mmCIF file of C-alpha atoms in Angstrom:
data_model
loop_
_atom_site.group_PDB
_atom_site.id
_atom_site.type_symbol
_atom_site.label_atom_id
_atom_site.label_comp_id
_atom_site.label_asym_id
_atom_site.label_seq_id
_atom_site.Cartn_x
_atom_site.Cartn_y
_atom_site.Cartn_z
ATOM 1 C CA MET A 1 -100.138 145.093 -37.964
ATOM 2 C CA ALA A 2 -103.111 143.084 -38.576
ATOM 3 C CA GLY A 3 -105.873 142.649 -37.019
ATOM 4 C CA ASP A 4 -105.518 138.584 -37.020
ATOM 5 C CA LYS A 5 -101.421 139.277 -35.623
ATOM 6 C CA ILE A 6 -101.685 141.017 -32.611
ATOM 7 C CA SER A 7 -100.400 139.427 -29.604
ATOM 8 C CA ARG A 8 -100.022 142.093 -26.829
ATOM 9 C CA VAL A 9 -103.397 144.548 -25.921
ATOM 10 C CA ALA A 10 -103.477 147.093 -23.691
ATOM 11 C CA ALA A 11 -106.628 147.213 -21.519
ATOM 12 C CA ILE A 12 -106.859 150.615 -20.248
ATOM 13 C CA GLY A 13 -109.765 150.658 -17.039
ATOM 14 C CA THR A 14 -111.145 147.565 -15.641
ATOM 15 C CA GLY A 15 -114.295 148.192 -13.656
ATOM 16 C CA THR A 16 -116.829 145.311 -15.093
ATOM 17 C CA ILE A 17 -116.459 146.230 -19.055
ATOM 18 C CA GLY A 18 -112.792 146.260 -18.410
ATOM 19 C CA ALA A 19 -112.609 143.178 -16.403
ATOM 20 C CA SER A 20 -114.509 141.472 -18.945
ATOM 21 C CA TRP A 21 -112.438 142.101 -22.088
ATOM 22 C CA THR A 22 -109.251 141.168 -20.253
ATOM 23 C CA VAL A 23 -110.703 137.835 -19.925
ATOM 24 C CA VAL A 24 -111.162 137.635 -23.453
ATOM 25 C CA PHE A 25 -107.777 138.438 -23.862
ATOM 26 C CA LEU A 26 -106.055 135.858 -22.387
ATOM 27 C CA ALA A 27 -108.771 132.948 -23.187
ATOM 28 C CA ARG A 28 -107.509 134.285 -26.409
ATOM 29 C CA GLY A 29 -103.790 133.094 -25.786
ATOM 30 C CA LEU A 30 -102.992 137.264 -25.689
ATOM 31 C CA THR A 31 -100.087 139.078 -23.551
ATOM 32 C CA GLY A 32 -102.182 141.392 -21.502
ATOM 33 C CA ALA A 33 -101.514 144.627 -19.520
ATOM 34 C CA ALA A 34 -104.207 146.048 -17.353
ATOM 35 C CA SER A 35 -104.357 149.585 -15.870
ATOM 36 C CA ASP A 36 -107.453 151.480 -13.392
ATOM 37 C CA LEU A 37 -106.404 154.013 -11.072
ATOM 38 C CA ALA A 38 -109.152 153.143 -8.794
ATOM 39 C CA PRO A 39 -108.277 151.758 -5.451
ATOM 40 C CA GLY A 40 -108.693 148.152 -5.631
ATOM 41 C CA ALA A 41 -108.855 147.673 -9.112
ATOM 42 C CA GLU A 42 -106.177 145.458 -9.678
ATOM 43 C CA THR A 43 -107.805 143.234 -6.630
ATOM 44 C CA PHE A 44 -111.798 143.363 -8.625
ATOM 45 C CA LEU A 45 -109.410 142.577 -12.014
ATOM 46 C CA HIS A 46 -108.035 139.255 -10.288
ATOM 47 C CA GLU A 47 -110.725 138.026 -8.555
ATOM 48 C CA PHE A 48 -113.328 139.050 -11.748
ATOM 49 C CA VAL A 49 -110.988 136.960 -14.419
ATOM 50 C CA GLY A 50 -110.874 133.749 -11.754
ATOM 51 C CA ALA A 51 -114.894 133.778 -11.307
ATOM 52 C CA ALA A 52 -115.244 134.332 -15.680
ATOM 53 C CA TRP A 53 -112.729 131.640 -16.997
ATOM 54 C CA PRO A 54 -115.005 128.757 -15.572
ATOM 55 C CA SER A 55 -118.137 130.006 -17.743
ATOM 56 C CA LEU A 56 -115.292 130.259 -20.664
ATOM 57 C CA ALA A 57 -113.736 127.219 -20.090
ATOM 58 C CA ARG A 58 -117.062 125.382 -20.798
ATOM 59 C CA LEU A 59 -116.985 126.830 -24.229
ATOM 60 C CA SER A 60 -113.794 125.820 -25.038
ATOM 61 C CA PRO A 61 -110.245 124.281 -24.104
ATOM 62 C CA LEU A 62 -108.719 126.101 -21.462
ATOM 63 C CA PRO A 63 -106.294 125.893 -18.437
ATOM 64 C CA ALA A 64 -107.576 124.554 -15.539
ATOM 65 C CA GLU A 65 -106.902 128.469 -14.255
ATOM 66 C CA PRO A 66 -106.439 132.089 -15.900
ATOM 67 C CA PRO A 67 -102.470 132.666 -17.330
ATOM 68 C CA TRP A 68 -101.658 134.667 -14.520
ATOM 69 C CA ALA A 69 -97.486 135.288 -16.222
ATOM 70 C CA ALA A 70 -100.173 136.559 -19.086
ATOM 71 C CA LEU A 71 -101.534 139.496 -17.925
ATOM 72 C CA THR A 72 -100.050 142.659 -15.488
ATOM 73 C CA PHE A 73 -101.401 145.291 -13.903
ATOM 74 C CA HIS A 74 -100.384 148.850 -13.716
ATOM 75 C CA THR A 75 -101.769 151.655 -11.791
ATOM 76 C CA GLU A 76 -100.968 154.314 -14.069
ATOM 77 C CA PRO A 77 -101.863 154.083 -18.141
ATOM 78 C CA GLU A 78 -99.003 154.312 -19.768
ATOM 79 C CA PRO A 79 -96.816 151.228 -18.527
ATOM 80 C CA ALA A 80 -99.424 149.200 -19.531
ATOM 81 C CA LEU A 81 -98.685 150.622 -23.194
ATOM 82 C CA ALA A 82 -95.292 149.640 -23.239
ATOM 83 C CA GLY A 83 -95.816 146.396 -26.154
ATOM 84 C CA ALA A 84 -99.086 147.047 -26.608
ATOM 85 C CA GLU A 85 -100.366 146.136 -30.117
ATOM 86 C CA PHE A 86 -104.014 147.006 -29.742
ATOM 87 C CA VAL A 87 -105.671 148.622 -26.832
ATOM 88 C CA GLN A 88 -108.914 148.687 -25.592
ATOM 89 C CA GLU A 89 -110.190 151.797 -23.486
ATOM 90 C CA SER A 90 -112.991 151.120 -21.210
ATOM 91 C CA ALA A 91 -112.546 153.545 -18.537
ATOM 92 C CA PRO A 92 -115.756 154.989 -17.045
ATOM 93 C CA GLU A 93 -118.420 156.762 -19.841
ATOM 94 C CA GLY A 94 -118.316 160.478 -19.640
ATOM 95 C CA GLU A 95 -116.926 162.581 -22.791
ATOM 96 C CA GLU A 96 -114.330 164.704 -20.946
ATOM 97 C CA LEU A 97 -112.989 161.900 -19.259
ATOM 98 C CA LYS A 98 -112.624 159.932 -21.822
ATOM 99 C CA ARG A 99 -111.190 162.780 -24.075
ATOM 100 C CA ASP A 100 -108.589 163.691 -22.104
ATOM 101 C CA LEU A 101 -107.660 159.657 -21.899
ATOM 102 C CA LEU A 102 -107.655 159.396 -25.862
ATOM 103 C CA ALA A 103 -105.180 162.411 -25.661
ATOM 104 C CA GLN A 104 -102.911 160.885 -23.045
ATOM 105 C CA LEU A 105 -102.643 157.336 -24.691
ATOM 106 C CA ASP A 106 -102.014 158.490 -28.384
ATOM 107 C CA ALA A 107 -99.178 160.669 -27.192
ATOM 108 C CA VAL A 108 -97.581 157.367 -26.304
ATOM 109 C CA LEU A 109 -98.434 155.203 -28.808
ATOM 110 C CA ASP A 110 -96.893 154.378 -32.173
ATOM 111 C CA PRO A 111 -99.365 155.601 -34.588
ATOM 112 C CA GLU A 112 -100.121 152.612 -36.245
ATOM 113 C CA ILE A 113 -101.504 151.256 -32.748
ATOM 114 C CA VAL A 114 -105.457 151.817 -33.291
ATOM 115 C CA ILE A 115 -107.373 152.777 -30.545
ATOM 116 C CA ALA A 116 -110.569 151.459 -29.539
ATOM 117 C CA SER A 117 -113.045 152.818 -26.986
ATOM 118 C CA SER A 118 -115.674 150.444 -25.497
ATOM 119 C CA SER A 119 -118.205 153.202 -25.549
ATOM 120 C CA SER A 120 -121.690 152.905 -25.316
ATOM 121 C CA GLY A 121 -122.997 155.808 -26.896
ATOM 122 C CA LEU A 122 -120.115 158.880 -26.979
ATOM 123 C CA LEU A 123 -119.553 159.731 -30.625
ATOM 124 C CA MET A 124 -115.887 159.446 -31.463
ATOM 125 C CA SER A 125 -115.544 162.450 -33.553
ATOM 126 C CA ARG A 126 -115.956 164.021 -30.110
ATOM 127 C CA LEU A 127 -113.723 161.669 -28.412
ATOM 128 C CA GLN A 128 -110.763 162.173 -30.658
ATOM 129 C CA ASN A 129 -110.148 165.654 -31.213
ATOM 130 C CA ASP A 130 -107.730 166.040 -28.972
ATOM 131 C CA CYS A 131 -105.585 163.495 -30.470
ATOM 132 C CA ARG A 132 -102.311 164.010 -32.441
ATOM 133 C CA HIS A 133 -103.256 160.435 -35.080
ATOM 134 C CA PRO A 134 -107.439 160.433 -34.549
ATOM 135 C CA GLU A 135 -107.221 158.021 -37.612
ATOM 136 C CA ARG A 136 -106.367 154.905 -35.334
ATOM 137 C CA CYS A 137 -109.031 155.906 -33.327
ATOM 138 C CA VAL A 138 -112.478 154.055 -32.981
ATOM 139 C CA ILE A 139 -115.033 152.812 -30.711
ATOM 140 C CA GLY A 140 -115.204 148.982 -30.216
ATOM 141 C CA HIS A 141 -118.191 149.011 -28.012
ATOM 142 C CA PRO A 142 -118.804 145.342 -26.935
ATOM 143 C CA PHE A 143 -122.609 143.851 -25.091
ATOM 144 C CA ASN A 144 -121.980 143.520 -21.643
ATOM 145 C CA PRO A 145 -120.422 141.003 -20.419
ATOM 146 C CA PRO A 146 -117.932 141.266 -23.284
ATOM 147 C CA HIS A 147 -116.577 137.803 -22.601
ATOM 148 C CA LEU A 148 -119.676 135.980 -23.203
ATOM 149 C CA VAL A 149 -122.082 138.367 -25.641
ATOM 150 C CA PRO A 150 -119.957 138.133 -28.873
ATOM 151 C CA LEU A 151 -121.229 141.624 -30.519
ATOM 152 C CA VAL A 152 -118.757 144.611 -30.936
ATOM 153 C CA GLU A 153 -120.085 147.361 -32.843
ATOM 154 C CA VAL A 154 -117.348 148.707 -34.515
ATOM 155 C CA VAL A 155 -117.577 152.777 -35.253
ATOM 156 C CA GLY A 156 -115.695 155.432 -36.926
ATOM 157 C CA GLY A 157 -115.278 159.146 -35.907
ATOM 158 C CA GLU A 158 -114.603 161.817 -38.652
ATOM 159 C CA LYS A 159 -110.983 161.605 -38.636
ATOM 160 C CA THR A 160 -110.527 158.212 -38.461
ATOM 161 C CA GLY A 161 -108.817 156.102 -41.429
ATOM 162 C CA SER A 162 -110.295 153.665 -42.894
ATOM 163 C CA ALA A 163 -107.227 151.020 -41.924
ATOM 164 C CA ALA A 164 -108.046 151.612 -38.614
ATOM 165 C CA ILE A 165 -111.553 150.440 -38.620
ATOM 166 C CA GLU A 166 -110.426 147.313 -40.773
ATOM 167 C CA ARG A 167 -107.657 146.632 -38.161
ATOM 168 C CA ALA A 168 -110.160 146.784 -35.071
ATOM 169 C CA LEU A 169 -112.564 144.558 -37.209
ATOM 170 C CA ALA A 170 -109.780 142.056 -38.028
ATOM 171 C CA PHE A 171 -108.960 142.034 -34.380
ATOM 172 C CA TYR A 172 -112.231 141.188 -33.019
ATOM 173 C CA THR A 173 -112.966 138.264 -35.369
ATOM 174 C CA ALA A 174 -109.636 137.110 -34.677
ATOM 175 C CA ILE A 175 -110.644 136.573 -30.732
ATOM 176 C CA GLY A 176 -113.896 134.820 -31.457
ATOM 177 C CA LYS A 177 -116.207 138.142 -31.550
ATOM 178 C CA GLN A 178 -118.666 138.929 -34.063
ATOM 179 C CA PRO A 179 -118.265 142.738 -35.055
ATOM 180 C CA ILE A 180 -120.611 145.233 -37.250
ATOM 181 C CA HIS A 181 -119.215 148.091 -38.447
ATOM 182 C CA ILE A 182 -121.598 150.982 -38.625
ATOM 183 C CA ARG A 183 -121.025 152.871 -41.206
ATOM 184 C CA ARG A 184 -122.411 156.671 -39.918
ATOM 185 C CA GLU A 185 -122.622 157.523 -36.032
ATOM 186 C CA VAL A 186 -125.007 158.818 -33.955
ATOM 187 C CA PRO A 187 -125.541 158.291 -30.409
ATOM 188 C CA GLY A 188 -125.753 154.453 -28.697
ATOM 189 C CA HIS A 189 -124.398 153.089 -31.082
ATOM 190 C CA VAL A 190 -127.064 150.567 -33.096
ATOM 191 C CA ALA A 191 -127.556 147.630 -30.577
ATOM 192 C CA ASN A 192 -128.277 150.481 -27.438
ATOM 193 C CA ARG A 193 -131.387 152.421 -29.643
ATOM 194 C CA LEU A 194 -132.700 149.464 -30.285
ATOM 195 C CA GLN A 195 -132.829 148.638 -26.591
ATOM 196 C CA ALA A 196 -133.678 152.408 -26.071
ATOM 197 C CA ALA A 197 -136.639 151.892 -28.310
ATOM 198 C CA LEU A 198 -138.183 148.886 -27.165
ATOM 199 C CA TRP A 199 -137.850 150.186 -23.124
ATOM 200 C CA ARG A 200 -139.419 152.719 -24.031
ATOM 201 C CA GLU A 201 -142.720 151.067 -25.121
ATOM 202 C CA ALA A 202 -142.056 148.804 -22.045
ATOM 203 C CA LEU A 203 -142.016 152.055 -19.780
ATOM 204 C CA HIS A 204 -144.706 153.035 -21.457
ATOM 205 C CA LEU A 205 -147.217 149.729 -20.964
ATOM 206 C CA VAL A 206 -145.863 149.850 -17.657
ATOM 207 C CA ALA A 207 -146.978 153.472 -17.007
ATOM 208 C CA GLU A 208 -150.761 152.911 -18.608
ATOM 209 C CA GLY A 209 -151.061 150.005 -16.387
ATOM 210 C CA ILE A 210 -151.184 147.490 -19.684
ATOM 211 C CA ALA A 211 -148.909 145.033 -18.395
ATOM 212 C CA SER A 212 -146.429 144.420 -14.732
ATOM 213 C CA VAL A 213 -142.536 145.194 -15.046
ATOM 214 C CA ALA A 214 -142.519 140.907 -14.692
ATOM 215 C CA ASP A 215 -145.127 140.507 -17.532
ATOM 216 C CA VAL A 216 -143.220 142.669 -19.672
ATOM 217 C CA ASP A 217 -140.216 140.905 -19.358
ATOM 218 C CA THR A 218 -141.888 137.616 -19.633
ATOM 219 C CA ALA A 219 -143.412 138.812 -22.860
ATOM 220 C CA ILE A 220 -139.792 139.204 -24.437
ATOM 221 C CA SER A 221 -138.072 136.443 -22.584
ATOM 222 C CA ALA A 222 -140.449 133.846 -23.036
ATOM 223 C CA GLY A 223 -141.356 135.353 -26.591
ATOM 224 C CA PRO A 224 -139.784 136.839 -29.496
ATOM 225 C CA GLY A 225 -136.773 137.179 -26.938
ATOM 226 C CA LEU A 226 -136.238 133.503 -27.455
ATOM 227 C CA ARG A 227 -136.354 133.297 -31.152
ATOM 228 C CA TRP A 228 -134.029 136.995 -31.610
ATOM 229 C CA ALA A 229 -131.310 134.813 -29.480
ATOM 230 C CA LEU A 230 -130.892 133.761 -33.120
ATOM 231 C CA MET A 231 -132.052 135.179 -35.857
ATOM 232 C CA GLY A 232 -131.940 139.369 -35.781
ATOM 233 C CA PRO A 233 -135.464 140.989 -36.382
ATOM 234 C CA HIS A 234 -135.442 141.040 -40.479
ATOM 235 C CA LEU A 235 -134.098 137.103 -40.257
ATOM 236 C CA THR A 236 -136.978 136.178 -38.298
ATOM 237 C CA PHE A 237 -139.506 138.558 -39.751
ATOM 238 C CA HIS A 238 -137.994 136.418 -43.250
ATOM 239 C CA LEU A 239 -138.894 132.933 -41.782
ATOM 240 C CA ALA A 240 -142.600 134.843 -40.093
ATOM 241 C CA GLY A 241 -143.023 134.500 -44.667
ATOM 242 C CA GLY A 242 -143.022 130.842 -44.705
ATOM 243 C CA VAL A 243 -141.993 129.632 -48.318
ATOM 244 C CA GLY A 244 -142.859 133.428 -50.055
ATOM 245 C CA GLY A 245 -140.051 134.642 -47.361
ATOM 246 C CA ILE A 246 -140.253 138.099 -45.963
ATOM 247 C CA ASP A 247 -141.935 139.456 -49.851
ATOM 248 C CA HIS A 248 -144.956 137.924 -48.225
ATOM 249 C CA PHE A 249 -144.276 138.838 -44.594
ATOM 250 C CA LEU A 250 -144.394 142.406 -45.671
ATOM 251 C CA ASP A 251 -147.814 142.021 -47.769
ATOM 252 C CA GLN A 252 -149.803 140.418 -45.276
ATOM 253 C CA PHE A 253 -148.334 141.746 -41.907
ATOM 254 C CA ALA A 254 -146.116 145.419 -42.428
ATOM 255 C CA ALA A 255 -149.377 147.093 -42.747
ATOM 256 C CA PRO A 256 -150.861 145.788 -39.597
ATOM 257 C CA MET A 257 -147.230 146.851 -37.823
ATOM 258 C CA VAL A 258 -147.045 150.575 -38.883
ATOM 259 C CA ASN A 259 -150.663 151.030 -37.914
ATOM 260 C CA TRP A 260 -149.570 150.117 -34.438
ATOM 261 C CA TRP A 261 -146.545 152.565 -34.497
ATOM 262 C CA GLU A 262 -148.977 155.035 -34.202
ATOM 263 C CA THR A 263 -149.787 154.118 -30.929
ATOM 264 C CA LEU A 264 -146.618 153.370 -29.371
ATOM 265 C CA GLY A 265 -145.865 155.351 -26.390
ATOM 266 C CA ASN A 266 -143.768 157.995 -25.208
ATOM 267 C CA PRO A 267 -143.203 157.789 -21.352
ATOM 268 C CA THR A 268 -142.047 160.410 -19.614
ATOM 269 C CA LEU A 269 -139.810 159.125 -17.031
ATOM 270 C CA THR A 270 -141.460 160.506 -13.837
ATOM 271 C CA SER A 271 -140.733 159.870 -10.137
ATOM 272 C CA GLU A 272 -143.792 157.972 -9.965
ATOM 273 C CA LEU A 273 -143.055 155.541 -13.389
ATOM 274 C CA LYS A 274 -139.331 155.724 -11.100
ATOM 275 C CA GLU A 275 -140.751 153.981 -8.169
ATOM 276 C CA ARG A 276 -143.372 151.888 -9.787
ATOM 277 C CA LEU A 277 -141.090 150.062 -11.711
ATOM 278 C CA ALA A 278 -137.779 149.900 -8.689
ATOM 279 C CA ALA A 279 -141.292 148.289 -6.818
ATOM 280 C CA GLY A 280 -142.315 145.779 -9.945
ATOM 281 C CA ILE A 281 -138.257 144.826 -10.308
ATOM 282 C CA THR A 282 -138.574 144.019 -6.181
ATOM 283 C CA ALA A 283 -141.382 141.751 -7.067
ATOM 284 C CA GLU A 284 -139.764 139.954 -9.396
ATOM 285 C CA VAL A 285 -136.375 139.452 -8.647
ATOM 286 C CA ALA A 286 -138.182 138.132 -5.500
ATOM 287 C CA GLY A 287 -135.037 138.070 -3.075
ATOM 288 C CA ARG A 288 -132.450 137.535 -5.275
ATOM 289 C CA GLY A 289 -129.341 139.358 -5.259
ATOM 290 C CA ILE A 290 -127.579 141.100 -8.156
ATOM 291 C CA ALA A 291 -124.471 138.201 -8.271
ATOM 292 C CA GLU A 292 -127.138 135.218 -8.251
ATOM 293 C CA LEU A 293 -128.952 136.983 -11.035
ATOM 294 C CA ALA A 294 -125.445 137.666 -12.752
ATOM 295 C CA ALA A 295 -124.669 133.835 -12.724
ATOM 296 C CA TRP A 296 -127.914 132.669 -13.962
ATOM 297 C CA ARG A 297 -127.542 135.046 -17.029
ATOM 298 C CA ASP A 298 -123.969 133.655 -17.076
ATOM 299 C CA ARG A 299 -125.017 129.399 -17.426
ATOM 300 C CA PHE A 300 -127.776 130.726 -20.008
ATOM 301 C CA LEU A 301 -125.169 132.080 -22.122
ATOM 302 C CA VAL A 302 -122.984 130.019 -21.722
ATOM 303 C CA ASP A 303 -125.444 126.895 -23.043
ATOM 304 C CA LEU A 304 -126.726 129.329 -25.501
ATOM 305 C CA LEU A 305 -123.320 130.161 -27.432
ATOM 306 C CA ALA A 306 -122.852 125.981 -26.720
ATOM 307 C CA LEU A 307 -125.832 125.783 -28.327
ATOM 308 C CA ARG A 308 -124.938 127.806 -31.321
ATOM 309 C CA ALA A 309 -121.176 126.852 -31.683
ATOM 310 C CA GLY A 310 -122.640 122.846 -32.361
ATOM 311 C CA GLN A 311 -125.230 123.790 -34.680
ATOM 312 C CA LYS A 312 -122.485 125.487 -37.371
#
């Protein structure tokens, strides 16, 4: 089935990521079936969908209430797979757990149905090993929160077929995401590796007393992070080169940056550094709770996405 013709999706695992995926599916007019074994999972899912719905309603015309009739919930995964044309697996990040779960899903589904794992860093080549039809298994890694952040990283394993990659890319594009195809497996995929590289240097700067936790955060959020919200590093540097573009940038600025590489840190995450990080975060949040911070983040993301959409 073509990715842009899919109308029924199964969301297997409905924690924060799976619930956020469910909001996307419902907002795009799809019928959804969700499954999670955790106690209270159905209540959490309904509360999450209801709370997230107004954010998406600010970005596109939607009914006042989520289409609850289009969503069913099941404790076990098998009933959720009935009639599914695409499966988004979002179980907890554990290789053995996901490997067993993918094999369980694979045993029930027709061979042409894509199984996409939301794994943030595991390799599909290891997760698909026990499947009878490993060719249909892909990584479909979103960025949190999936109902707002457009990125989805699509990665195949050693046994994944090109047709599954194409169907996944087409499906994610059809529901308004911005998928990228990662050509070769690597732990952490692409976006999380970029995050990890930046965080390593951020921790180094804190560990060496060069800047506080809050000042490091501000250095990104009030500086390059604003540009990165529109352009990635390469396009940003192309623009920085002026009329000469990336060629002028490389001639003018590449050598100093290469010299900086030699001084980048490789910190050890000691208990002392963890304590310093925690203390810095406590000072930075200034009493704001997780829910308040998440709401602040989501309001910013909605405004940013609306601006991006208006400028296209």
